[in-house]
Coordinates of C-alpha atoms and ligand atoms in Angstrom, one line a residue:
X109 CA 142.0 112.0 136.8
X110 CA 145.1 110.2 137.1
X111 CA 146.7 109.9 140.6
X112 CA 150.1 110.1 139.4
X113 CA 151.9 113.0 137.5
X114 CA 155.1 112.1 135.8
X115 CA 157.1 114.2 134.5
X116 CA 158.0 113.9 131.1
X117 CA 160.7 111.2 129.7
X118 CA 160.6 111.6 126.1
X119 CA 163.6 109.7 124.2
X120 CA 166.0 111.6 121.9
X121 CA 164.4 111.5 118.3
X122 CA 168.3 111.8 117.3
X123 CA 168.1 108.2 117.9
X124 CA 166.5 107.5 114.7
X125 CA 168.6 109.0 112.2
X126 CA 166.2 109.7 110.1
X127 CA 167.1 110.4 106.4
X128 CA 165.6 113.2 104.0
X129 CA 164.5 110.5 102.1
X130 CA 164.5 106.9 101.1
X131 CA 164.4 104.5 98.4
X132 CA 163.2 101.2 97.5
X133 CA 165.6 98.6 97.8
X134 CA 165.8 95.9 94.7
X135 CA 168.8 93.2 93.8
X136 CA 170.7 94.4 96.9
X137 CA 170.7 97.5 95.9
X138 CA 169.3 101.2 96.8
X139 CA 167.3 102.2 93.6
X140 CA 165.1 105.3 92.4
X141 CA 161.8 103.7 92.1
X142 CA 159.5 104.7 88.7
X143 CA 156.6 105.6 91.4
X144 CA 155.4 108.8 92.4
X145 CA 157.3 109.2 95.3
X146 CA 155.4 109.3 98.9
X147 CA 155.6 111.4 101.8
X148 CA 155.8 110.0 105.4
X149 CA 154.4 111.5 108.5
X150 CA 154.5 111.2 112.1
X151 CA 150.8 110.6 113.1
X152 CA 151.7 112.2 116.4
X153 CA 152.2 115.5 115.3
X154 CA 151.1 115.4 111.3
X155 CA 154.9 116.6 110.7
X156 CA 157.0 115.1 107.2
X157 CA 159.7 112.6 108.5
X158 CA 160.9 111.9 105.1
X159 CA 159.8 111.3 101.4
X160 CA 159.5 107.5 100.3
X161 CA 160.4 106.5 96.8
X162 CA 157.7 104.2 95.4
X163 CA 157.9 101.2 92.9
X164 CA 156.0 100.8 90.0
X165 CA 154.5 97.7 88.3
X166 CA 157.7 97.7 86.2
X167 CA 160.3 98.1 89.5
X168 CA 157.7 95.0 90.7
X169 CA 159.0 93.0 87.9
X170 CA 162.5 94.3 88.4
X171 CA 162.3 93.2 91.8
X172 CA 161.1 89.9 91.0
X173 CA 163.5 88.8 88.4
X174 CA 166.5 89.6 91.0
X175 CA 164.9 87.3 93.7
X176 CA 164.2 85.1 90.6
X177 CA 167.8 85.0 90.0
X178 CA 168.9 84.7 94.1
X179 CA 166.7 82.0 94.4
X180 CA 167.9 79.8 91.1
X181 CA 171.8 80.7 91.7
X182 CA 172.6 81.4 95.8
X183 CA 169.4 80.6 97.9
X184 CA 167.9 77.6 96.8
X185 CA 171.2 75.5 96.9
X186 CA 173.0 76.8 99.6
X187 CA 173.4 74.2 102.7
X188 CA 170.5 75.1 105.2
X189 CA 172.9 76.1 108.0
X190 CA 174.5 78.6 105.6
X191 CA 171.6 80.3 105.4
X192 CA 171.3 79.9 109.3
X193 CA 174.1 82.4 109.5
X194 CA 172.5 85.1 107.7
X195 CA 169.8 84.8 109.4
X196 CA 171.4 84.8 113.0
X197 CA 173.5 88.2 111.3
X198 CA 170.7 89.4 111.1
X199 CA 169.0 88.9 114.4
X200 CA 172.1 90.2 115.8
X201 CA 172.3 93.3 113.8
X202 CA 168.5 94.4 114.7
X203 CA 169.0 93.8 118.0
X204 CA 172.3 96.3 117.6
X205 CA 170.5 98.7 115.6
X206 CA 167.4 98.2 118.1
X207 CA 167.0 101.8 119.6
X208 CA 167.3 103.0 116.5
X209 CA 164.7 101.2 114.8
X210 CA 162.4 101.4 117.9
X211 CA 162.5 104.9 117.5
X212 CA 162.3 105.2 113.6
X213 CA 159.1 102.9 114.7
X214 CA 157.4 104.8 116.9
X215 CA 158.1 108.3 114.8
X216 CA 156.5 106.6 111.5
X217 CA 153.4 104.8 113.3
X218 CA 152.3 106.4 116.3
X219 CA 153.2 103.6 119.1
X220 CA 154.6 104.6 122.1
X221 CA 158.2 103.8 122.6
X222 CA 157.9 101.1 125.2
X223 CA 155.9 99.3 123.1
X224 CA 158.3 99.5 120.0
X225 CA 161.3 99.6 122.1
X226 CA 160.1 96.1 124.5
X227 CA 157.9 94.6 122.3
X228 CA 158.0 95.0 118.3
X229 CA 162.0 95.3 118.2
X230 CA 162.9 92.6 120.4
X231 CA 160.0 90.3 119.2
X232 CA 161.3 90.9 115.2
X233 CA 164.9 90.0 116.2
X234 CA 163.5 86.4 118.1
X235 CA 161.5 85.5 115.1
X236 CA 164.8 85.3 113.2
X237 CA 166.4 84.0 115.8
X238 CA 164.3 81.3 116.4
X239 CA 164.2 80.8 112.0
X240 CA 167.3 80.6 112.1
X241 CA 167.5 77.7 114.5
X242 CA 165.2 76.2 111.4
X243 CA 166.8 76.7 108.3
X244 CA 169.3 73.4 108.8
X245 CA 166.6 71.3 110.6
X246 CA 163.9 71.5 107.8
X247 CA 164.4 67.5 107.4
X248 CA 163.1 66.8 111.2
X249 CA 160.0 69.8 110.6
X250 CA 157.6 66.4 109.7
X251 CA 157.2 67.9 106.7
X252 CA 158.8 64.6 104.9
X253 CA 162.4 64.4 103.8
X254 CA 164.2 67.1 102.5
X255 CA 161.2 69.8 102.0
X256 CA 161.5 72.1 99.1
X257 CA 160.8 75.6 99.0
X258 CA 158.0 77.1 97.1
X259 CA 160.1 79.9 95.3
X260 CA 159.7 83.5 95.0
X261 CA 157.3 85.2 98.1
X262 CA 155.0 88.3 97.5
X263 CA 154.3 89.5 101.0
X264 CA 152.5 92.4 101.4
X265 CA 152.4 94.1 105.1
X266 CA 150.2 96.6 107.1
X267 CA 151.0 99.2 109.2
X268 CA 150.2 98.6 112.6
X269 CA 153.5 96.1 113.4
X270 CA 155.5 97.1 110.5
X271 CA 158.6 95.4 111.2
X272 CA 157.1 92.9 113.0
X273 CA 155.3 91.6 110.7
X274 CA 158.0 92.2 108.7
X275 CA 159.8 89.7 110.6
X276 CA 157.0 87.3 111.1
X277 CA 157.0 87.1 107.3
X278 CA 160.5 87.6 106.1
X279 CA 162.3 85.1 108.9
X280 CA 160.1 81.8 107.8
X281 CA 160.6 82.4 104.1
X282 CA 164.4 82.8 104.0
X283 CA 165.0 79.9 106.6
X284 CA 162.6 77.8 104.3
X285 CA 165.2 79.0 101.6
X286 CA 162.7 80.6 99.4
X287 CA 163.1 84.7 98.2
X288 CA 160.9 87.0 99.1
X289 CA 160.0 90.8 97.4
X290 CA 158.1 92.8 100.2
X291 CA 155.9 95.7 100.1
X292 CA 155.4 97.7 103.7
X293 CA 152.3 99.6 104.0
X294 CA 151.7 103.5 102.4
X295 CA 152.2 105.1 105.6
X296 CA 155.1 102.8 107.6
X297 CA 157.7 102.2 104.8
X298 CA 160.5 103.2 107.2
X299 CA 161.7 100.4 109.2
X300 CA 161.8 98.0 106.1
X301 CA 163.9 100.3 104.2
X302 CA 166.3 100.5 107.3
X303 CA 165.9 96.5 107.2
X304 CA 167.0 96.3 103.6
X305 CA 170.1 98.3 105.2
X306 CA 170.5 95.3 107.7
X307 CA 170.0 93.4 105.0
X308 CA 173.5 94.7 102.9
X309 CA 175.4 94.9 106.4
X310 CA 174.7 91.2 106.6
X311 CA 175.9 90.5 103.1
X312 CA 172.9 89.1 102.5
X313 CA 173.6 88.1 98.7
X314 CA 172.1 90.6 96.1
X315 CA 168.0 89.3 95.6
X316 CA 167.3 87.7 98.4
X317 CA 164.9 90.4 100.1
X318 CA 163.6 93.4 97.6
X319 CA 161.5 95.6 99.4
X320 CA 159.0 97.6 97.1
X321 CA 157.5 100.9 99.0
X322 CA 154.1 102.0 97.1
X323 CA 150.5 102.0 98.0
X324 CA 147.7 99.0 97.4
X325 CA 148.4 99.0 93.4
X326 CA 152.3 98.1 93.9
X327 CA 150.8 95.0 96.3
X328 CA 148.1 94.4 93.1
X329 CA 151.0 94.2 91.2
X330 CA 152.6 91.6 93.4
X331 CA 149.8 89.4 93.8
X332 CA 149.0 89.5 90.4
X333 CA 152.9 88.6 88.5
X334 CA 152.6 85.3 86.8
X335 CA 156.5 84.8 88.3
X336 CA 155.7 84.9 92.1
X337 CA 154.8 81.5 93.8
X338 CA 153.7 82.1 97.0
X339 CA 151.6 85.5 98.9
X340 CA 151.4 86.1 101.9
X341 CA 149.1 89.0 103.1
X342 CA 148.6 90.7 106.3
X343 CA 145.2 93.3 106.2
X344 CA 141.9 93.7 105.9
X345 CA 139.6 91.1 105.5
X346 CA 138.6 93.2 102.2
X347 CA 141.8 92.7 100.8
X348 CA 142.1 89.5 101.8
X349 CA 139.1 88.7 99.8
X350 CA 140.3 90.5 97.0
X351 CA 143.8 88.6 97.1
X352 CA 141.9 85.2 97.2
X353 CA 140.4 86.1 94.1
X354 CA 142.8 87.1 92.2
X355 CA 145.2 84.0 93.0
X356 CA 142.3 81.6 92.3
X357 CA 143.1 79.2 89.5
X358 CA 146.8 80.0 89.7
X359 CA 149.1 77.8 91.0
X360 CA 150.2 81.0 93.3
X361 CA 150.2 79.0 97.4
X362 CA 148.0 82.0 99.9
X363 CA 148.0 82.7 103.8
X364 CA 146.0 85.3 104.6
X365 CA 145.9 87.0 108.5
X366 CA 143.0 89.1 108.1
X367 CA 140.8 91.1 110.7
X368 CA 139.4 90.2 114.5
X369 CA 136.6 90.4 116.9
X370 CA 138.0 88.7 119.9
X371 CA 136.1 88.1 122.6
X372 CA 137.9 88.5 126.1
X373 CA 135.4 86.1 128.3
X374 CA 135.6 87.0 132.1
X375 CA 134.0 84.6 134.6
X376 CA 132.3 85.4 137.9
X377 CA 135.3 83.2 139.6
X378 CA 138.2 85.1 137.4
X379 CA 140.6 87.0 139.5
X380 CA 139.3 90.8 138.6
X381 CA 142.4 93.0 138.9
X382 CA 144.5 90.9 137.0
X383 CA 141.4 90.3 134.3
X384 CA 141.4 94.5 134.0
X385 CA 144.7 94.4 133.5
X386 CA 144.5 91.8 130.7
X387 CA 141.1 93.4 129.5
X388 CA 143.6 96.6 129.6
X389 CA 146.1 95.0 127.5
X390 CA 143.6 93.6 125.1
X391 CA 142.4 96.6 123.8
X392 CA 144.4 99.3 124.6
X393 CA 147.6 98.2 123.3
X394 CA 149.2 99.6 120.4
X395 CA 145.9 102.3 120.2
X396 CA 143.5 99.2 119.4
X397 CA 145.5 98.5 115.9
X398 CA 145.8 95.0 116.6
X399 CA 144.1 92.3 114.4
X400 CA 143.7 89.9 117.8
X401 CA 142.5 92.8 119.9
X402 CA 140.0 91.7 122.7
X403 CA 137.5 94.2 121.7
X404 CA 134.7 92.6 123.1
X405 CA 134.6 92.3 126.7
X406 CA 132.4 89.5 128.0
X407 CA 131.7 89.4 131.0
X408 CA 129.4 87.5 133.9
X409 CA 126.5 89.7 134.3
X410 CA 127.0 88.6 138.1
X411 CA 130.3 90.8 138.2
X412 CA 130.1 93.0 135.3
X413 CA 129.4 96.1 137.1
X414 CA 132.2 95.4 139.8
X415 CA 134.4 94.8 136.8
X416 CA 133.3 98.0 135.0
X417 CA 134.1 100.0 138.0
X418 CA 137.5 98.6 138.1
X419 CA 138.0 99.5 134.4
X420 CA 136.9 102.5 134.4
X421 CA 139.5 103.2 137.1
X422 CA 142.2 101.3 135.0
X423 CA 141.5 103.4 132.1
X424 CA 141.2 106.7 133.8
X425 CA 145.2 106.0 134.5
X426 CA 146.2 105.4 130.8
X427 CA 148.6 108.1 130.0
X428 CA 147.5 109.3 126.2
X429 CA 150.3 111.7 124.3
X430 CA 153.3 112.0 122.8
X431 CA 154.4 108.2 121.6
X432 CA 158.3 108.9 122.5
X433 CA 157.6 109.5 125.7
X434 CA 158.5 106.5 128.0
X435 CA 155.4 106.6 130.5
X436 CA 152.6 107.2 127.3
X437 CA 150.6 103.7 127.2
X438 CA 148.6 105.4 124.3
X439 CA 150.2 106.8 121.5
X440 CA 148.9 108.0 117.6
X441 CA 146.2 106.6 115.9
X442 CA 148.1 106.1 112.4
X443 CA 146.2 108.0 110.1
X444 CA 143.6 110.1 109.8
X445 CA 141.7 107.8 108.1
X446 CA 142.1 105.4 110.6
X447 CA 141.0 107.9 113.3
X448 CA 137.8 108.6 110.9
X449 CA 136.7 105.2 110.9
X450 CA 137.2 104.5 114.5
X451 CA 135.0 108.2 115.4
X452 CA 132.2 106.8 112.8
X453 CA 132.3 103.4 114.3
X454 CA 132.1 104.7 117.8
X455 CA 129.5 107.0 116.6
X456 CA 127.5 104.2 115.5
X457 CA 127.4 102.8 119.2
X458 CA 126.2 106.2 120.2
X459 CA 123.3 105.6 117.9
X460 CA 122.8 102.5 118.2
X461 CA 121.9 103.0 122.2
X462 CA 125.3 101.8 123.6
X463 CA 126.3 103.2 126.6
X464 CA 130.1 105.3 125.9
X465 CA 132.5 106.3 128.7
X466 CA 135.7 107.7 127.6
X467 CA 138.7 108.2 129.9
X468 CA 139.2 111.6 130.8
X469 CA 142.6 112.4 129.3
X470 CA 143.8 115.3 127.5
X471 CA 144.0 115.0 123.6
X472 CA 147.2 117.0 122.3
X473 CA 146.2 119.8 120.1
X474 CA 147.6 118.0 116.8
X475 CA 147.9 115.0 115.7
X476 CA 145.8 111.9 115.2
X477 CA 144.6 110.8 118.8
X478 CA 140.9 108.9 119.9
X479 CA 140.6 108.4 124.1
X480 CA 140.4 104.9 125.5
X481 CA 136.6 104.4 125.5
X482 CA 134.3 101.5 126.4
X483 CA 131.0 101.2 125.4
X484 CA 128.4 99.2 127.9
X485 CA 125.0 97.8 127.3
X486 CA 126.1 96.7 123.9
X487 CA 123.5 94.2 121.7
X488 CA 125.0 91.9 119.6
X489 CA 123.0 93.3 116.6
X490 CA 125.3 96.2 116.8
X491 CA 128.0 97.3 114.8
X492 CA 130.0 97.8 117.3
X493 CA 129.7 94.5 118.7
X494 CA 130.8 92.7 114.9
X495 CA 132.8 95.1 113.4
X496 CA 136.7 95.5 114.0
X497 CA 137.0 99.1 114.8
X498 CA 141.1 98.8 115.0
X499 CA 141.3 101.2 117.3
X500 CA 140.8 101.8 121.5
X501 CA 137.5 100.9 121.8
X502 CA 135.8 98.4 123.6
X503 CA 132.1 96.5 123.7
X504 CA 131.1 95.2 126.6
X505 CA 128.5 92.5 126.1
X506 CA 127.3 90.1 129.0
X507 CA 126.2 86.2 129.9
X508 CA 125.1 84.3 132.1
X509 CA 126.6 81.0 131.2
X510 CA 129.4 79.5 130.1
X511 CA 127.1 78.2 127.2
X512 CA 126.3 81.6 126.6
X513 CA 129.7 83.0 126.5
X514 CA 130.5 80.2 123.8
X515 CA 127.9 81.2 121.4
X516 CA 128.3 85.1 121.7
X517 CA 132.1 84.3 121.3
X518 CA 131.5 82.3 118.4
X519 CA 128.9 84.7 116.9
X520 CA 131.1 86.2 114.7
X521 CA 132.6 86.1 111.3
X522 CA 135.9 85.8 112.3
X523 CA 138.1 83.6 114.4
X524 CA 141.3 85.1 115.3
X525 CA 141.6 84.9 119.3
X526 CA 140.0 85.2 122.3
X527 CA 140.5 85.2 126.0
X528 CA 139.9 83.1 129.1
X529 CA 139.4 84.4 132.4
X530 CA 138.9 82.1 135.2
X531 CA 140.2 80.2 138.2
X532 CA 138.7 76.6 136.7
X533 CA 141.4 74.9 134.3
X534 CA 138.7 72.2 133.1
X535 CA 137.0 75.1 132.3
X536 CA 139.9 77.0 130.6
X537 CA 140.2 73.3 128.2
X538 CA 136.3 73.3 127.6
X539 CA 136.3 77.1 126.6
X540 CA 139.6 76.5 124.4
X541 CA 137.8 73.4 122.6
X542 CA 134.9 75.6 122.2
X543 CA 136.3 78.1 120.8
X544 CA 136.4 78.8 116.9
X545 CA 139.5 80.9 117.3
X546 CA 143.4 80.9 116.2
X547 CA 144.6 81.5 119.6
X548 CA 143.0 81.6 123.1
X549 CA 144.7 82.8 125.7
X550 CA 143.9 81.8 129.1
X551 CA 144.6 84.3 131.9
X552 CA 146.2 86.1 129.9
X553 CA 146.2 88.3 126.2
X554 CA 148.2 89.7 123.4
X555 CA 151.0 86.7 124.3
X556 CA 153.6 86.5 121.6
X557 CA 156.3 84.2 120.7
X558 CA 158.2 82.9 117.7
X559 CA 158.0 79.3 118.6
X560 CA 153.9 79.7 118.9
X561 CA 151.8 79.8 115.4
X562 CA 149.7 82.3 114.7
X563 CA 146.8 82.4 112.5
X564 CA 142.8 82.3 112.2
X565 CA 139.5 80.8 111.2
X566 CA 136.4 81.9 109.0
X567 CA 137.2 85.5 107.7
X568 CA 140.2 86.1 109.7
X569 CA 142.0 84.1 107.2
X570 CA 144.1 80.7 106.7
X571 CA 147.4 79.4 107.0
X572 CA 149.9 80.0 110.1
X573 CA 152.9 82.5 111.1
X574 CA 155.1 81.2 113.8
X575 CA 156.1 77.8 115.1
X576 CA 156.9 74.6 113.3
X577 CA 153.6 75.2 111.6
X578 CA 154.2 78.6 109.9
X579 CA 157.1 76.8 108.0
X580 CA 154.3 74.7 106.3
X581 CA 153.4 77.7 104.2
X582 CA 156.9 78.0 102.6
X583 CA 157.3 74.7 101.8
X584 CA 156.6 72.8 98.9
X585 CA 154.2 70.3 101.2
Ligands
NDP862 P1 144.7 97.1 103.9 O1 144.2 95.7 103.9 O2 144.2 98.0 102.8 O3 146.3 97.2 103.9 C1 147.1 96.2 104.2 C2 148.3 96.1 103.1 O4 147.7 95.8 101.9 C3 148.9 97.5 102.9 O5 150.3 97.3 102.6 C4 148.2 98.0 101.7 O6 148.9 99.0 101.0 C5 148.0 96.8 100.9 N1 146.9 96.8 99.9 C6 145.9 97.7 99.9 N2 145.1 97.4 98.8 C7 145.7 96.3 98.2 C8 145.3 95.5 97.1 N3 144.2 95.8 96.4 N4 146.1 94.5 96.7 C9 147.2 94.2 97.5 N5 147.6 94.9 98.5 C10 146.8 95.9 98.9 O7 144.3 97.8 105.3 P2 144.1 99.3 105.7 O8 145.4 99.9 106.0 O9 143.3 100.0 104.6 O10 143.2 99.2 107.0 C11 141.8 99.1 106.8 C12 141.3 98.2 107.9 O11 141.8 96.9 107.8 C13 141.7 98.6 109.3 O12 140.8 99.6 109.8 C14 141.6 97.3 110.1 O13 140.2 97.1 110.4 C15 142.0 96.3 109.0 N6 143.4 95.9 109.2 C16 143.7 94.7 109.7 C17 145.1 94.4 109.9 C18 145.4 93.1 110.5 O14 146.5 93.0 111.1 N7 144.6 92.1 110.4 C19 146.2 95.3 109.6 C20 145.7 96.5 109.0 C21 144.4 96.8 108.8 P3 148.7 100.6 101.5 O15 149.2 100.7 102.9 O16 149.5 101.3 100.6 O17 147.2 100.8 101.3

């Protein structure tokens, strides 16, 4: 059991002003969408927050003519530090409107506030900060002279950062001065529609964003309309698949961030509290539901049982409960399909002969909730050891040398990140050129920042979010 008892510091849900109900937002405008209309709920307690009006194919097209339009007549043409301004308005107004939308946040997905409030809020309002900082310099991005933009965007989001990914898609494609009509995932529509709000207190002209509420047709209907130039797709590998081939033989430009199977690689010389607390971090943030989660551990068979012990202790402190409370580390899963395919996954390990250990926390009578778990004596051959579960469990495979580590890291169809833990920096380069991932973090995991691109190999998709390079997919290059 935990050795500490806090008592509880839930923040006000006031904070949120959450409306009855909200609509899609197209041409600058607030509109009843022709979908059948959705209901939200908070995965923490399976209660209604609000009813969702949804687009239909036709709103799509709607939507796509008025950032059509924005694009031809305002966006295109206007002078790059113009456009900086809006974008810097509307940094400014997130980070004003930040407690609300950190709350809003954690109601519609589950997180717990400090990770909305520290991480997903402040992180949206840098990305357009640091776009902003682009949108006159696109001449000295070594893209060439004067770089055009592609056009109109489809972007189609999930629901584990929504406005963060939000940000991480919207930021690069107005600085780059191209439109953009977005559709938020079934069961997170909130934030964006509060961002299209953002979007008319920055005078943002009419077009220029048109967000598009609906489920995974409304995103078929994006991908698929003969006017839109460039998608951008955050999801499943599935539907990342299924996107590729539908846009093949258009001239429609693609970056897909799909799933992960990090590996988090621990050496016998790493320093082991501060590799538990990164292990930790890895997989337990945000409930597991994070595309570059280190879900499998691997560790030196010379320390792995030291290290488990330690872990095991880590994990039995995790607070698990209600998201708005500022000392839960684990909030909601966000749906109860998610939770379903995490319990069959983790069942699978059972099966399979893994070794489970769950922390001993209390689950909270509703809601969607799954204990941090870790599974030991995993074999590669299971599923839990190739799958991404999405959720707060962890594999925990061994090696014995850094050879070793390399090819279980690398035996996996995807590429997204991994992690580096050792005292040795030749060893942290070798690993790192080794490495067929996006990102690998040395010391360290789950590291964000505008100014650093984002992105994977194999099945975890191509192109890059973030940096000088995540302009490249916005631009006519
Ligand atoms: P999806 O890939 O289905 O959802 C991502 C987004 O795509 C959502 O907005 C979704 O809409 C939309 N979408 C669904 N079907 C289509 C389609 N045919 N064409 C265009 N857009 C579509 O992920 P899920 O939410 O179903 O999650 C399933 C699994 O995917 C998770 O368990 C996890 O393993 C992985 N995942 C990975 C993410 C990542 O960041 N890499 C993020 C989310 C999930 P709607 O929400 O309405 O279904």
């Amino acid at each position: 059991m935990s050795p500490w008892e806090y008592a509880p510091a839930p923040e006000s849900r006031d904070l949120a002003n959450l409306k009855p109900s909200y609509r899609p937002f197209i041409d600058g405008e607030f509109v009843d969408g022709s979908g059948e209309p959705l209901k939200t709920i908070n995965p923490a307690t399976e209660e209604v927050l609000a009813e969702v009006g949804t687009a239909s194919a036709s709103d799509v097209d709607i939507a796509v003519k008025a950032a059509r339009r924005a694009y031809a007549r305002v966006w295109r043409t206007m002078p790059g530090a113009e456009r900086a301004k809006y974008l810097f308005r509307i940094a400014r107004l997130i980070q004003e409107r930040s407690r609300e939308l950190a709350v809003l946040e954690t109601l519609d997905n589950g997180k717990p506030i400090k990770e909305s409030r520290d991480a997903d809020v402040p992180t949206a309002a840098a990305h357009f900060f640091y776009h902003a900082g682009w949108a006159d310099k696109l001449d000295y991005a070594g893209y060439g002279p004067d770089p055009q933009p592609l056009g109109v965007a489809g972007q189609i989001i999930p629901w584990n950062f929504p406005l963060l990914m939000l940000a991480w898609k919207v930021a690069p494609a107005l600085a780059t001065g191209n439109t953009v009509v977005l559709k938020p995932a079934e069961t997170t529509p909130l934030t964006a529609l509060v961002f299209a709000e953002i979007c008319q207190q920055a005078d943002l002209p009419p077009g220029v964003v048109n967000i598009v509420p609906g489920a995974g047709d409304i995103g078929t209907a994006i991908v698929e309309h003969p006017d839109i130039d460039k998608i951008a797709f955050t999801g499943s590998t599935e539907v990342g698949r299924l996107i590729q081939r539908q846009v093949a033989g258009t001239p429609k430009r693609l970056t897909l961030e799909l799933g992960g199977k990090a590996a988090n690689i621990v050496f016998d010389d790493a320093p082991l509290d501060q590799a538990v607390e990164g292990i930790v971090n890895g997989i337990f943030y945000n409930q597991g539901h994070v595309c570059c989660a280190g879900s499998r551990l691997l560790a030196s068979e010379s320390v792995v049982d030291e290290l488990l012990e330690k872990l095991r202790y880590r994990m039995s402190t995790l607070r698990l409960g209600d998201p708005l409370d500022k000392n839960t580390d684990i909030g909601a899963i966000n749906s109860a399909a998610q939770l379903a395919k995490i319990r069959e996954l983790a069942d699978s390990g059972d099966a399979e002969g893994a070794q489970r250990w769950t922390s001993p926390c209390r689950i909270p009578d509703r809601g969607f909730f799954f204990a941090p778990t870790v599974f030991s004596r995993v074999e590669q051959s299971m599923r839990i050891a190739r799958e991404e579960i999405f959720g707060p469990v962890l594999s925990v495979l061994t090696f014995r040398t850094p050879a070793e580590a390399v090819t279980k890291a690398n035996n996996t169809p995807y590429g997204l990140s991994a992690g580096v833990w050792t005292e040795k920096g030749s060893r942290i380069l070798w690993m790192a050129d080794q490495l067929r991932s996006g990102v690998v973090w040395a010391n360290t995991f789950n590291r964000f920042d505008p100014t650093a691109p984002f992105g994977g190999y194999q099945e975890s998709g191509f192109g890059r979010e973030g940096g000088r390079a995540g302009l490249e997919g916005y631009l006519d290059v």
